[in-house]
Tab-separated table of N, CA, C and O in Angstrom:
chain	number	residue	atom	x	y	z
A	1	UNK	N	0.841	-1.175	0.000
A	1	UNK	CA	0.000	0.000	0.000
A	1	UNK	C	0.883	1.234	0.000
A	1	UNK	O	1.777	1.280	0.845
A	2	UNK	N	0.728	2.285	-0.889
A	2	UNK	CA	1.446	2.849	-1.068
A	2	UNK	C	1.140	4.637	-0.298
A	2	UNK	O	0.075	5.035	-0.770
A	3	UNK	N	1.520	5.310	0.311
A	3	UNK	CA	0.629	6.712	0.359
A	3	UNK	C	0.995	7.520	0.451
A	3	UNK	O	2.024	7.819	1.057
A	4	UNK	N	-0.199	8.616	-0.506
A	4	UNK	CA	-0.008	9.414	-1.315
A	4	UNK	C	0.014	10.907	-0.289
A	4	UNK	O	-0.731	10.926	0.690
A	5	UNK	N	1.006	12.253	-0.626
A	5	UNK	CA	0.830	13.164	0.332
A	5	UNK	C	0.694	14.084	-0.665
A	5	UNK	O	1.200	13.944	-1.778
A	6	UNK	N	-0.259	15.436	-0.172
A	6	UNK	CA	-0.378	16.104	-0.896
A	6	UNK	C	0.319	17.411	-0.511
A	6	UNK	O	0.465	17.770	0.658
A	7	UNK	N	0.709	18.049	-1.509
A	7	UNK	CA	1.808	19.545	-0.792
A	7	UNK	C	0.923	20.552	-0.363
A	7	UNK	O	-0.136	20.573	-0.991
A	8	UNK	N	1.051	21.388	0.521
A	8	UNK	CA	-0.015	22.387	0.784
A	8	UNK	C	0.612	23.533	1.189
A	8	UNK	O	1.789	23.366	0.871
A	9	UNK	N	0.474	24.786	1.800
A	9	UNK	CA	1.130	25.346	2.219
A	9	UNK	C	1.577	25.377	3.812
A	9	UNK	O	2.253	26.332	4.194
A	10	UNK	N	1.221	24.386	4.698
A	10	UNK	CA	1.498	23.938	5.740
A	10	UNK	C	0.018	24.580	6.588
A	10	UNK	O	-0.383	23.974	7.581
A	11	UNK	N	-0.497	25.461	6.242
A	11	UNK	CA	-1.586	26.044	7.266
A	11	UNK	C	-2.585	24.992	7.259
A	11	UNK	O	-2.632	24.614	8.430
A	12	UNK	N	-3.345	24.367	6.626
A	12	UNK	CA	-3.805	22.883	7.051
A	12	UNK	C	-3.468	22.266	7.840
A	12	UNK	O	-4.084	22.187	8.903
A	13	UNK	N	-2.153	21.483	7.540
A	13	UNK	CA	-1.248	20.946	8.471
A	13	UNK	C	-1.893	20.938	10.346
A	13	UNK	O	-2.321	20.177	11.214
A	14	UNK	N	-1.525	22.514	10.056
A	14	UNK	CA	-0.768	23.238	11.466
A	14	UNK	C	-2.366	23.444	12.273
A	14	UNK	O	-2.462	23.484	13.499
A	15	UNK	N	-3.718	23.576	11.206
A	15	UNK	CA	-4.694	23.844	12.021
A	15	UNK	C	-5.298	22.390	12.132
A	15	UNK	O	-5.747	22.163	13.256
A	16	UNK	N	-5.420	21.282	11.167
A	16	UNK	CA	-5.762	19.745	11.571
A	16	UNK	C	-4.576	19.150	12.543
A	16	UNK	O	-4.656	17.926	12.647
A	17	UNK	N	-3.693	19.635	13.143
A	17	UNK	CA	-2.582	19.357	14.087
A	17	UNK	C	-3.777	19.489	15.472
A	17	UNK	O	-4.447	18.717	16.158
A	18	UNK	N	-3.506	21.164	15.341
A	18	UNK	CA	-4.078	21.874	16.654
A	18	UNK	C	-5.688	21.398	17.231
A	18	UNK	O	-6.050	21.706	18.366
A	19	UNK	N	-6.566	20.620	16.289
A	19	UNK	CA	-7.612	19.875	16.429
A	19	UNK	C	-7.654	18.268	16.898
A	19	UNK	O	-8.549	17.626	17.447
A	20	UNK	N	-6.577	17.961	16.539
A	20	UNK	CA	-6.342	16.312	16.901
A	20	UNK	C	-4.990	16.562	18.105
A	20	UNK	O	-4.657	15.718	18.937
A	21	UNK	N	-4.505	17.603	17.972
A	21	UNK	CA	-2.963	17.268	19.736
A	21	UNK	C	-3.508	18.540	20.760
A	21	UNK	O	-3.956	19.645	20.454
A	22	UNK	N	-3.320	18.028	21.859
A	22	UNK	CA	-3.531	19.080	22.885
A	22	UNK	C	-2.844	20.183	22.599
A	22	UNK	O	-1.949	20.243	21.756
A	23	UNK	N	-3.281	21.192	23.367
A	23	UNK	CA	-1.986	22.760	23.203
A	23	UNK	C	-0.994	22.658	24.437
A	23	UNK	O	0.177	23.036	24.483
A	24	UNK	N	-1.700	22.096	25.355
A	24	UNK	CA	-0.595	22.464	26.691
A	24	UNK	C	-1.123	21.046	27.526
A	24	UNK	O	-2.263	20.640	27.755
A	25	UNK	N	0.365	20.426	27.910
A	25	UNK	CA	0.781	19.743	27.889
A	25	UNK	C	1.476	19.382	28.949
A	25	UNK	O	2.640	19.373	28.549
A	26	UNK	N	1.460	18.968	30.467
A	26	UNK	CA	2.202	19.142	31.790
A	26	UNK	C	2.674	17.543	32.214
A	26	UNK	O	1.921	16.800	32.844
A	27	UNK	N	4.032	17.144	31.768
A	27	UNK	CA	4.666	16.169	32.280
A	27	UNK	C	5.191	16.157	32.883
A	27	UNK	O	6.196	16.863	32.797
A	28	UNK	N	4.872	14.994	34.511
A	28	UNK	CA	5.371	15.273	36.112
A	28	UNK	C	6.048	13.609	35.885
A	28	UNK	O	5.534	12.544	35.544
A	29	UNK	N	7.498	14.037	36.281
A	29	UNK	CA	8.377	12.336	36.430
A	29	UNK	C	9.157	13.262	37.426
A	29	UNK	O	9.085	14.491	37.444
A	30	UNK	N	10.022	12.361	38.371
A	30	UNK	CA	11.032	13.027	39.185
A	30	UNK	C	12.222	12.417	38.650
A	30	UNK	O	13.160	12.502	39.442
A	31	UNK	N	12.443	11.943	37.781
A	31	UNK	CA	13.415	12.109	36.647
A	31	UNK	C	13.546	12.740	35.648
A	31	UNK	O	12.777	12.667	34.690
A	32	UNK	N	14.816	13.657	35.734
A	32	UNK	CA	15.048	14.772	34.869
A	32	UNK	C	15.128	14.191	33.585
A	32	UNK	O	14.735	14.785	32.581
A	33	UNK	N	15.815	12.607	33.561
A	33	UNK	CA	15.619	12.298	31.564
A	33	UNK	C	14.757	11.754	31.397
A	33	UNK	O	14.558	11.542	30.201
A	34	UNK	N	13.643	11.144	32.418
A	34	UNK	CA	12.138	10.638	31.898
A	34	UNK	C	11.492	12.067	31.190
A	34	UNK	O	11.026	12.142	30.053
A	35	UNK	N	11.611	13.285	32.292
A	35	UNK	CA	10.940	14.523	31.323
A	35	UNK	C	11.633	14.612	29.974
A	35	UNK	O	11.029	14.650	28.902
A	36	UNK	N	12.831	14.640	30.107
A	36	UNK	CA	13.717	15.180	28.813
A	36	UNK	C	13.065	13.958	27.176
A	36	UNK	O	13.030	14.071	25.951
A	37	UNK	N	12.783	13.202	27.923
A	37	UNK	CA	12.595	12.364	26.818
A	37	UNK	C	11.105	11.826	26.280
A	37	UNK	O	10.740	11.189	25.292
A	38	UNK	N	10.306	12.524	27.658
A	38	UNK	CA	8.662	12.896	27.537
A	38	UNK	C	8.603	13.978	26.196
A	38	UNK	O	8.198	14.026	25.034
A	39	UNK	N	9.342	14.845	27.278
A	39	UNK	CA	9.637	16.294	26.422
A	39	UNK	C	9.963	16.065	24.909
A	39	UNK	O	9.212	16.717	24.184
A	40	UNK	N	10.925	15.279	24.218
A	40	UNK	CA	11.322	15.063	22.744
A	40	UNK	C	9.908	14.623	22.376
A	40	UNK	O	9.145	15.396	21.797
A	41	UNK	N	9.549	13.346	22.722
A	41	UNK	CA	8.730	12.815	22.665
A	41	UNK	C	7.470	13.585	21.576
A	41	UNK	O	7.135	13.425	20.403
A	42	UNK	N	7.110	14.318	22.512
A	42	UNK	CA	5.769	15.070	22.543
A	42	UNK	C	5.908	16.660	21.716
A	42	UNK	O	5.060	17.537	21.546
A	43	UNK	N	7.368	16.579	21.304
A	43	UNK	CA	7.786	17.998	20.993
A	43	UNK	C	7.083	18.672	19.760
A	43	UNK	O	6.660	19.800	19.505
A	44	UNK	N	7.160	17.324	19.041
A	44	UNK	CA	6.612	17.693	17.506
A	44	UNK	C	5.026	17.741	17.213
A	44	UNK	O	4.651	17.966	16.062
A	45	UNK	N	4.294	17.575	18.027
A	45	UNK	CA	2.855	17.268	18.800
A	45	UNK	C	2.182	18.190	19.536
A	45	UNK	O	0.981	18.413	19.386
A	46	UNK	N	2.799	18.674	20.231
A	46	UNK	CA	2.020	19.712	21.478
A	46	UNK	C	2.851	20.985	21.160
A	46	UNK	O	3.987	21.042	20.689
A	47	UNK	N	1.986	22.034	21.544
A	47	UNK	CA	2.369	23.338	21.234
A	47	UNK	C	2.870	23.749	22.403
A	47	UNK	O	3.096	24.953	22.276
A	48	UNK	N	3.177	23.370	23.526
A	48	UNK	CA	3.492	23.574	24.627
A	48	UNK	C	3.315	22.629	25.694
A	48	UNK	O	2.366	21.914	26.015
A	49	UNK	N	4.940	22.875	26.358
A	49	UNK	CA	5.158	21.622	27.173
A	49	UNK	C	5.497	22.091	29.046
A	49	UNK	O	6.683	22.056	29.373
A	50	UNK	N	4.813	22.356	29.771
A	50	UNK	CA	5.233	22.206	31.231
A	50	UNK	C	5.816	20.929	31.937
A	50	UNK	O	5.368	19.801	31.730
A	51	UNK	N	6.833	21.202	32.769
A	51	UNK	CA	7.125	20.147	33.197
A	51	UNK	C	7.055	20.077	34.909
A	51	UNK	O	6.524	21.026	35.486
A	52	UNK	N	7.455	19.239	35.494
A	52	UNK	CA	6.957	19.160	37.083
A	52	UNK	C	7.925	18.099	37.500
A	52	UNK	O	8.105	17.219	36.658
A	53	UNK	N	8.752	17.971	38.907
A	53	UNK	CA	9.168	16.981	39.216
A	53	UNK	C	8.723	16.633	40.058
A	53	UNK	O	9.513	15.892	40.643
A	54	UNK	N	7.701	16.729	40.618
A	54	UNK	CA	6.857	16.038	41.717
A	54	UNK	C	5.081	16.700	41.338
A	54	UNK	O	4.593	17.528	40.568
A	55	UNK	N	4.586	15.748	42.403
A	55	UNK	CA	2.906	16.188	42.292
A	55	UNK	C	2.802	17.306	43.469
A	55	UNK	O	1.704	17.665	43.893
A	56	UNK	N	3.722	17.699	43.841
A	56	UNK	CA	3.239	19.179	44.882
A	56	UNK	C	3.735	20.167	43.966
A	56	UNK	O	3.021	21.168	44.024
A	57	UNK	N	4.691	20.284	43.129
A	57	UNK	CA	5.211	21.177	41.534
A	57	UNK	C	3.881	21.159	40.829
A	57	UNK	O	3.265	22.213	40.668
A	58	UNK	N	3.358	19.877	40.353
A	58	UNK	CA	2.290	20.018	38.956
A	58	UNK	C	1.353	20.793	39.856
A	58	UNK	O	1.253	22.008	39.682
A	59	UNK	N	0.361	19.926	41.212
A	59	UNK	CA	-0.459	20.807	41.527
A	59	UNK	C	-0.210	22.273	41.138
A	59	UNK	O	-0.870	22.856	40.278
A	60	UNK	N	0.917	22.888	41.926
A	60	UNK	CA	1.027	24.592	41.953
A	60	UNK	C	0.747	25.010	40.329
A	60	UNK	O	0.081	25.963	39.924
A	61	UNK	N	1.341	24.171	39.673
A	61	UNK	CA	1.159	24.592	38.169
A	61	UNK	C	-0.447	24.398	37.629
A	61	UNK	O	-1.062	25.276	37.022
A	62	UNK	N	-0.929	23.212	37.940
A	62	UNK	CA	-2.323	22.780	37.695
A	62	UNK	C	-3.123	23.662	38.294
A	62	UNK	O	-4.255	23.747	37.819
A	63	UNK	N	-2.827	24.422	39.307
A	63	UNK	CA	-3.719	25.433	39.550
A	63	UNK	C	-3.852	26.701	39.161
A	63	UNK	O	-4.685	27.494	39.601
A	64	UNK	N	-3.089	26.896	38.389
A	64	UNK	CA	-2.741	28.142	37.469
A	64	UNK	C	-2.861	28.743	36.077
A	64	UNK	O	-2.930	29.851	35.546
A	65	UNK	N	-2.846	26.802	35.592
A	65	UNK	CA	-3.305	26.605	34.108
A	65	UNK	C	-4.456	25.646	33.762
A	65	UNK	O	-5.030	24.957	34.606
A	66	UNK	N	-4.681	25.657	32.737
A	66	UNK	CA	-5.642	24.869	32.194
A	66	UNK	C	-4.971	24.186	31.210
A	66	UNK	O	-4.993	24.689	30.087
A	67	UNK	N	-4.363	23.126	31.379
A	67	UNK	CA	-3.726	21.771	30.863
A	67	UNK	C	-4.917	21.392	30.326
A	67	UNK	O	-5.990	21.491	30.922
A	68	UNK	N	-4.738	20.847	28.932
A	68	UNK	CA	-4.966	19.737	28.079
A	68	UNK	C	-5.178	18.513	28.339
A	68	UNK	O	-6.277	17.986	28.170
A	69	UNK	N	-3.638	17.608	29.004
A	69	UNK	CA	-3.171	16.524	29.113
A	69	UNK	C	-2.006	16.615	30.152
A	69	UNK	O	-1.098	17.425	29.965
A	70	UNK	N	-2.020	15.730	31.329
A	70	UNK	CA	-1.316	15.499	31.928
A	70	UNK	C	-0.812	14.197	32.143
A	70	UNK	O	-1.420	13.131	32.056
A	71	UNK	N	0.591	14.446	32.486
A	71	UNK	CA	1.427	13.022	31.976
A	71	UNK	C	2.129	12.666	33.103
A	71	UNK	O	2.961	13.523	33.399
A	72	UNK	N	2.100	11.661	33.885
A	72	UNK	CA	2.618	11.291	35.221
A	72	UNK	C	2.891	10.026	35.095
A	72	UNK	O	2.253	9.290	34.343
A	73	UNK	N	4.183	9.518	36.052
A	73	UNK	CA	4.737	8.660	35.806
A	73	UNK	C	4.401	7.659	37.321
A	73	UNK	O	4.887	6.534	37.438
């Protein structure tokens, strides 16, 4: 099966992106390369990435923002 892409000027892309991936994005590990590699992870996907190394960090943050998706380990 072969498939086919069509060229566009990327603004499609970028607005069927922003409809199917969250915008903001808060990953809590207390490992600095579990985030770092959450973080790659998710880079090309989410328009924004918070991070947290504990759940008394995300709370303070979770209460401040309105996260999308939260990612805990």
């Amino acid at each position: 099966h072969q498939r086919t892409e069509l060229q566009t000027d990327g603004r499609e892309d970028e607005d069927e992106r922003a409809a199917i991936y969250p915008s903001l994005v808060l990953i809590v590990d207390d490992s600095k390369i579990g985030r770092e590699v959450a973080r790659e992870y998710l880079s090309g996907l989410v328009n924004r990435i918070d991070t947290a190394e504990d759940g008394n960090e995300a709370l303070e943050k979770w209460k401040t923002r309105s996260y999308d998706l939260v990612i805990m380990d």
